[in-house]
């Protein structure tokens, strides 16, 4: 216990950045290959470009979350807002580069947007799949016949 009468929280486990970067990179490559077959080279390049931006943004967010764990609640909002102001211009730059790749049909812009969003959805998908598997395991364990 500390002087205020509360027991300190144990140190938090660091976020494993590779747990979302590898699946996201694989998803981006698969998505880019599909886009190349359907929409062409510029759309595939845009997806790869957006995927890089998305992975960089998630990497920045994960490293910021590790530091945020020890910030007092009064300063938490400001810290999170400042993190967004750093990440969003990076996304904007990559979207602009995607736009400049094909300004007439906008395949590069839409590809970059799809790449950024795909990187956002891959960790959510894996988190939901993990939660669903845990729930199934918990219900399977409770359905066991009593001895």
PDB file of C-alpha atoms in Angstrom:
ATOM      1  CA  UNK A   1       0.000   0.000   0.000  1.00  0.00           C
ATOM      2  CA  UNK A   2       1.117   3.527  -0.650  1.00  0.00           C
ATOM      3  CA  UNK A   3       0.505   6.618   1.520  1.00  0.00           C
ATOM      4  CA  UNK A   4      -3.011   7.145   0.099  1.00  0.00           C
ATOM      5  CA  UNK A   5      -4.123   3.679   1.215  1.00  0.00           C
ATOM      6  CA  UNK A   6      -4.355   2.179  -2.290  1.00  0.00           C
ATOM      7  CA  UNK A   7      -2.321  -0.691  -3.564  1.00  0.00           C
ATOM      8  CA  UNK A   8      -0.410   0.263  -6.699  1.00  0.00           C
ATOM      9  CA  UNK A   9      -1.444  -1.376  -9.937  1.00  0.00           C
ATOM     10  CA  UNK A  10       0.962  -3.946 -11.322  1.00  0.00           C
ATOM     11  CA  UNK A  11       2.896  -2.828 -14.391  1.00  0.00           C
ATOM     12  CA  UNK A  12       0.923  -3.370 -17.556  1.00  0.00           C
ATOM     13  CA  UNK A  13       2.076  -5.819 -20.149  1.00  0.00           C
ATOM     14  CA  UNK A  14       3.452  -4.001 -23.212  1.00  0.00           C
ATOM     15  CA  UNK A  15       1.381  -4.154 -26.361  1.00  0.00           C
ATOM     16  CA  UNK A  16       2.859  -6.627 -28.803  1.00  0.00           C
ATOM     17  CA  UNK A  17       3.013  -4.501 -31.923  1.00  0.00           C
ATOM     18  CA  UNK A  18       3.814  -7.506 -34.074  1.00  0.00           C
ATOM     19  CA  UNK A  19       0.468  -9.021 -33.061  1.00  0.00           C
ATOM     20  CA  UNK A  20      -1.309  -6.582 -35.354  1.00  0.00           C
ATOM     21  CA  UNK A  21       1.364  -5.588 -37.870  1.00  0.00           C
ATOM     22  CA  UNK A  22       1.939  -9.049 -39.334  1.00  0.00           C
ATOM     23  CA  UNK A  23      -1.731  -9.929 -39.933  1.00  0.00           C
ATOM     24  CA  UNK A  24      -2.360  -6.410 -41.234  1.00  0.00           C
ATOM     25  CA  UNK A  25       0.559  -6.631 -43.654  1.00  0.00           C
ATOM     26  CA  UNK A  26      -0.636 -10.014 -44.904  1.00  0.00           C
ATOM     27  CA  UNK A  27      -4.177  -8.675 -45.365  1.00  0.00           C
ATOM     28  CA  UNK A  28      -2.865  -5.655 -47.278  1.00  0.00           C
ATOM     29  CA  UNK A  29      -0.816  -7.830 -49.651  1.00  0.00           C
ATOM     30  CA  UNK A  30      -3.791 -10.121 -50.305  1.00  0.00           C
ATOM     31  CA  UNK A  31      -6.096  -7.123 -50.804  1.00  0.00           C
ATOM     32  CA  UNK A  32      -3.585  -5.464 -53.161  1.00  0.00           C
ATOM     33  CA  UNK A  33      -3.276  -8.668 -55.210  1.00  0.00           C
ATOM     34  CA  UNK A  34      -7.049  -8.824 -55.544  1.00  0.00           C
ATOM     35  CA  UNK A  35      -7.218  -5.155 -56.494  1.00  0.00           C
ATOM     36  CA  UNK A  36      -4.506  -5.681 -59.100  1.00  0.00           C
ATOM     37  CA  UNK A  37      -6.574  -8.425 -60.698  1.00  0.00           C
ATOM     38  CA  UNK A  38      -9.806  -6.429 -60.612  1.00  0.00           C
ATOM     39  CA  UNK A  39      -8.944  -2.724 -60.853  1.00  0.00           C
ATOM     40  CA  UNK A  40      -5.333  -2.590 -62.026  1.00  0.00           C
ATOM     41  CA  UNK A  41      -1.885  -1.545 -60.952  1.00  0.00           C
ATOM     42  CA  UNK A  42      -2.724   1.911 -59.593  1.00  0.00           C
ATOM     43  CA  UNK A  43      -5.413   0.597 -57.235  1.00  0.00           C
ATOM     44  CA  UNK A  44      -3.022  -2.084 -55.948  1.00  0.00           C
ATOM     45  CA  UNK A  45      -0.305   0.511 -55.390  1.00  0.00           C
ATOM     46  CA  UNK A  46      -2.809   2.717 -53.580  1.00  0.00           C
ATOM     47  CA  UNK A  47      -3.777  -0.164 -51.272  1.00  0.00           C
ATOM     48  CA  UNK A  48      -0.124  -0.874 -50.513  1.00  0.00           C
ATOM     49  CA  UNK A  49       0.482   2.823 -49.871  1.00  0.00           C
ATOM     50  CA  UNK A  50      -2.548   3.104 -47.606  1.00  0.00           C
ATOM     51  CA  UNK A  51      -1.551  -0.108 -45.842  1.00  0.00           C
ATOM     52  CA  UNK A  52       1.851   1.356 -45.033  1.00  0.00           C
ATOM     53  CA  UNK A  53       0.196   4.515 -43.687  1.00  0.00           C
ATOM     54  CA  UNK A  54      -2.255   2.472 -41.638  1.00  0.00           C
ATOM     55  CA  UNK A  55       0.461   0.293 -40.123  1.00  0.00           C
ATOM     56  CA  UNK A  56       2.554   3.364 -39.282  1.00  0.00           C
ATOM     57  CA  UNK A  57      -0.503   4.974 -37.670  1.00  0.00           C
ATOM     58  CA  UNK A  58      -1.341   1.884 -35.622  1.00  0.00           C
ATOM     59  CA  UNK A  59       2.300   1.531 -34.602  1.00  0.00           C
ATOM     60  CA  UNK A  60       2.284   5.141 -33.385  1.00  0.00           C
ATOM     61  CA  UNK A  61      -0.984   4.593 -31.526  1.00  0.00           C
ATOM     62  CA  UNK A  62       0.317   1.444 -29.819  1.00  0.00           C
ATOM     63  CA  UNK A  63       3.490   3.153 -28.665  1.00  0.00           C
ATOM     64  CA  UNK A  64       1.456   6.112 -27.394  1.00  0.00           C
ATOM     65  CA  UNK A  65      -0.892   3.791 -25.480  1.00  0.00           C
ATOM     66  CA  UNK A  66       2.063   2.304 -23.638  1.00  0.00           C
ATOM     67  CA  UNK A  67       2.979   5.794 -22.409  1.00  0.00           C
ATOM     68  CA  UNK A  68      -0.625   6.795 -21.693  1.00  0.00           C
ATOM     69  CA  UNK A  69      -0.991   4.018 -19.108  1.00  0.00           C
ATOM     70  CA  UNK A  70       1.013   6.073 -16.613  1.00  0.00           C
ATOM     71  CA  UNK A  71      -0.441   9.536 -17.317  1.00  0.00           C
ATOM     72  CA  UNK A  72      -2.737  11.181 -14.740  1.00  0.00           C
ATOM     73  CA  UNK A  73      -6.401  11.281 -15.843  1.00  0.00           C
ATOM     74  CA  UNK A  74      -6.383  15.110 -16.007  1.00  0.00           C
ATOM     75  CA  UNK A  75      -3.812  15.083 -18.816  1.00  0.00           C
ATOM     76  CA  UNK A  76      -5.149  12.053 -20.650  1.00  0.00           C
ATOM     77  CA  UNK A  77      -7.505  13.905 -23.021  1.00  0.00           C
ATOM     78  CA  UNK A  78      -4.813  16.333 -24.167  1.00  0.00           C
ATOM     79  CA  UNK A  79      -2.355  13.513 -24.774  1.00  0.00           C
ATOM     80  CA  UNK A  80      -4.837  11.550 -26.871  1.00  0.00           C
ATOM     81  CA  UNK A  81      -5.826  14.601 -28.930  1.00  0.00           C
ATOM     82  CA  UNK A  82      -2.205  15.450 -29.638  1.00  0.00           C
ATOM     83  CA  UNK A  83      -1.616  11.887 -30.798  1.00  0.00           C
ATOM     84  CA  UNK A  84      -4.430  12.242 -33.320  1.00  0.00           C
ATOM     85  CA  UNK A  85      -2.992  15.525 -34.600  1.00  0.00           C
ATOM     86  CA  UNK A  86       0.247  13.715 -35.391  1.00  0.00           C
ATOM     87  CA  UNK A  87      -1.354  10.638 -36.990  1.00  0.00           C
ATOM     88  CA  UNK A  88      -4.032  12.284 -39.153  1.00  0.00           C
ATOM     89  CA  UNK A  89      -1.649  14.414 -41.276  1.00  0.00           C
ATOM     90  CA  UNK A  90       0.285  11.243 -42.074  1.00  0.00           C
ATOM     91  CA  UNK A  91      -2.923   9.664 -43.357  1.00  0.00           C
ATOM     92  CA  UNK A  92      -3.703  12.834 -45.294  1.00  0.00           C
ATOM     93  CA  UNK A  93      -0.269  12.836 -46.924  1.00  0.00           C
ATOM     94  CA  UNK A  94      -0.605   9.221 -48.039  1.00  0.00           C
ATOM     95  CA  UNK A  95      -4.132   9.868 -49.340  1.00  0.00           C
ATOM     96  CA  UNK A  96      -2.833  12.861 -51.306  1.00  0.00           C
ATOM     97  CA  UNK A  97      -0.068  10.723 -52.798  1.00  0.00           C
ATOM     98  CA  UNK A  98      -2.710   8.137 -53.739  1.00  0.00           C
ATOM     99  CA  UNK A  99      -4.777  10.877 -55.388  1.00  0.00           C
ATOM    100  CA  UNK A 100      -1.772  12.121 -57.361  1.00  0.00           C
ATOM    101  CA  UNK A 101      -1.160   8.608 -58.713  1.00  0.00           C
ATOM    102  CA  UNK A 102      -4.402   8.713 -60.739  1.00  0.00           C
ATOM    103  CA  UNK A 103      -6.341  12.014 -60.512  1.00  0.00           C
ATOM    104  CA  UNK A 104      -8.857  11.091 -63.245  1.00  0.00           C
ATOM    105  CA  UNK A 105     -10.299   7.796 -62.016  1.00  0.00           C
ATOM    106  CA  UNK A 106      -9.188   8.133 -58.347  1.00  0.00           C
ATOM    107  CA  UNK A 107      -8.186   4.464 -58.153  1.00  0.00           C
ATOM    108  CA  UNK A 108      -5.058   5.371 -56.197  1.00  0.00           C
ATOM    109  CA  UNK A 109      -7.008   7.497 -53.702  1.00  0.00           C
ATOM    110  CA  UNK A 110      -9.675   4.866 -53.102  1.00  0.00           C
ATOM    111  CA  UNK A 111      -6.990   2.186 -52.909  1.00  0.00           C
ATOM    112  CA  UNK A 112      -5.085   4.169 -50.274  1.00  0.00           C
ATOM    113  CA  UNK A 113      -8.289   4.700 -48.308  1.00  0.00           C
ATOM    114  CA  UNK A 114      -9.071   0.985 -48.500  1.00  0.00           C
ATOM    115  CA  UNK A 115      -5.553   0.185 -47.304  1.00  0.00           C
ATOM    116  CA  UNK A 116      -5.824   2.494 -44.298  1.00  0.00           C
ATOM    117  CA  UNK A 117      -9.225   1.112 -43.350  1.00  0.00           C
ATOM    118  CA  UNK A 118      -8.195  -2.526 -43.840  1.00  0.00           C
ATOM    119  CA  UNK A 119      -5.354  -2.071 -41.374  1.00  0.00           C
ATOM    120  CA  UNK A 120      -7.880  -0.682 -38.887  1.00  0.00           C
ATOM    121  CA  UNK A 121     -10.269  -3.631 -39.273  1.00  0.00           C
ATOM    122  CA  UNK A 122      -7.776  -6.511 -39.096  1.00  0.00           C
ATOM    123  CA  UNK A 123      -6.994  -6.092 -35.349  1.00  0.00           C
ATOM    124  CA  UNK A 124     -10.716  -5.680 -34.629  1.00  0.00           C
ATOM    125  CA  UNK A 125     -11.469  -8.897 -36.504  1.00  0.00           C
ATOM    126  CA  UNK A 126      -8.820 -10.827 -34.574  1.00  0.00           C
ATOM    127  CA  UNK A 127      -9.992  -9.390 -31.243  1.00  0.00           C
ATOM    128  CA  UNK A 128     -13.591 -10.414 -31.970  1.00  0.00           C
ATOM    129  CA  UNK A 129     -12.521 -13.874 -33.126  1.00  0.00           C
ATOM    130  CA  UNK A 130     -10.467 -14.297 -29.949  1.00  0.00           C
ATOM    131  CA  UNK A 131     -13.378 -13.164 -27.753  1.00  0.00           C
ATOM    132  CA  UNK A 132     -15.736 -15.533 -29.580  1.00  0.00           C
ATOM    133  CA  UNK A 133     -13.319 -18.449 -29.088  1.00  0.00           C
ATOM    134  CA  UNK A 134     -12.982 -17.645 -25.373  1.00  0.00           C
ATOM    135  CA  UNK A 135     -16.764 -17.494 -25.020  1.00  0.00           C
ATOM    136  CA  UNK A 136     -17.141 -20.870 -26.760  1.00  0.00           C
ATOM    137  CA  UNK A 137     -14.484 -22.385 -24.517  1.00  0.00           C
ATOM    138  CA  UNK A 138     -16.195 -21.009 -21.420  1.00  0.00           C
ATOM    139  CA  UNK A 139     -19.610 -22.355 -22.446  1.00  0.00           C
ATOM    140  CA  UNK A 140     -18.119 -25.717 -23.467  1.00  0.00           C
ATOM    141  CA  UNK A 141     -16.535 -26.009 -20.028  1.00  0.00           C
ATOM    142  CA  UNK A 142     -19.808 -25.195 -18.251  1.00  0.00           C
ATOM    143  CA  UNK A 143     -21.774 -27.747 -20.334  1.00  0.00           C
ATOM    144  CA  UNK A 144     -19.754 -30.638 -18.934  1.00  0.00           C
ATOM    145  CA  UNK A 145     -21.915 -33.174 -17.090  1.00  0.00           C
ATOM    146  CA  UNK A 146     -21.588 -33.071 -13.298  1.00  0.00           C
ATOM    147  CA  UNK A 147     -19.633 -35.911 -11.727  1.00  0.00           C
TER     148      UNK A 147
END
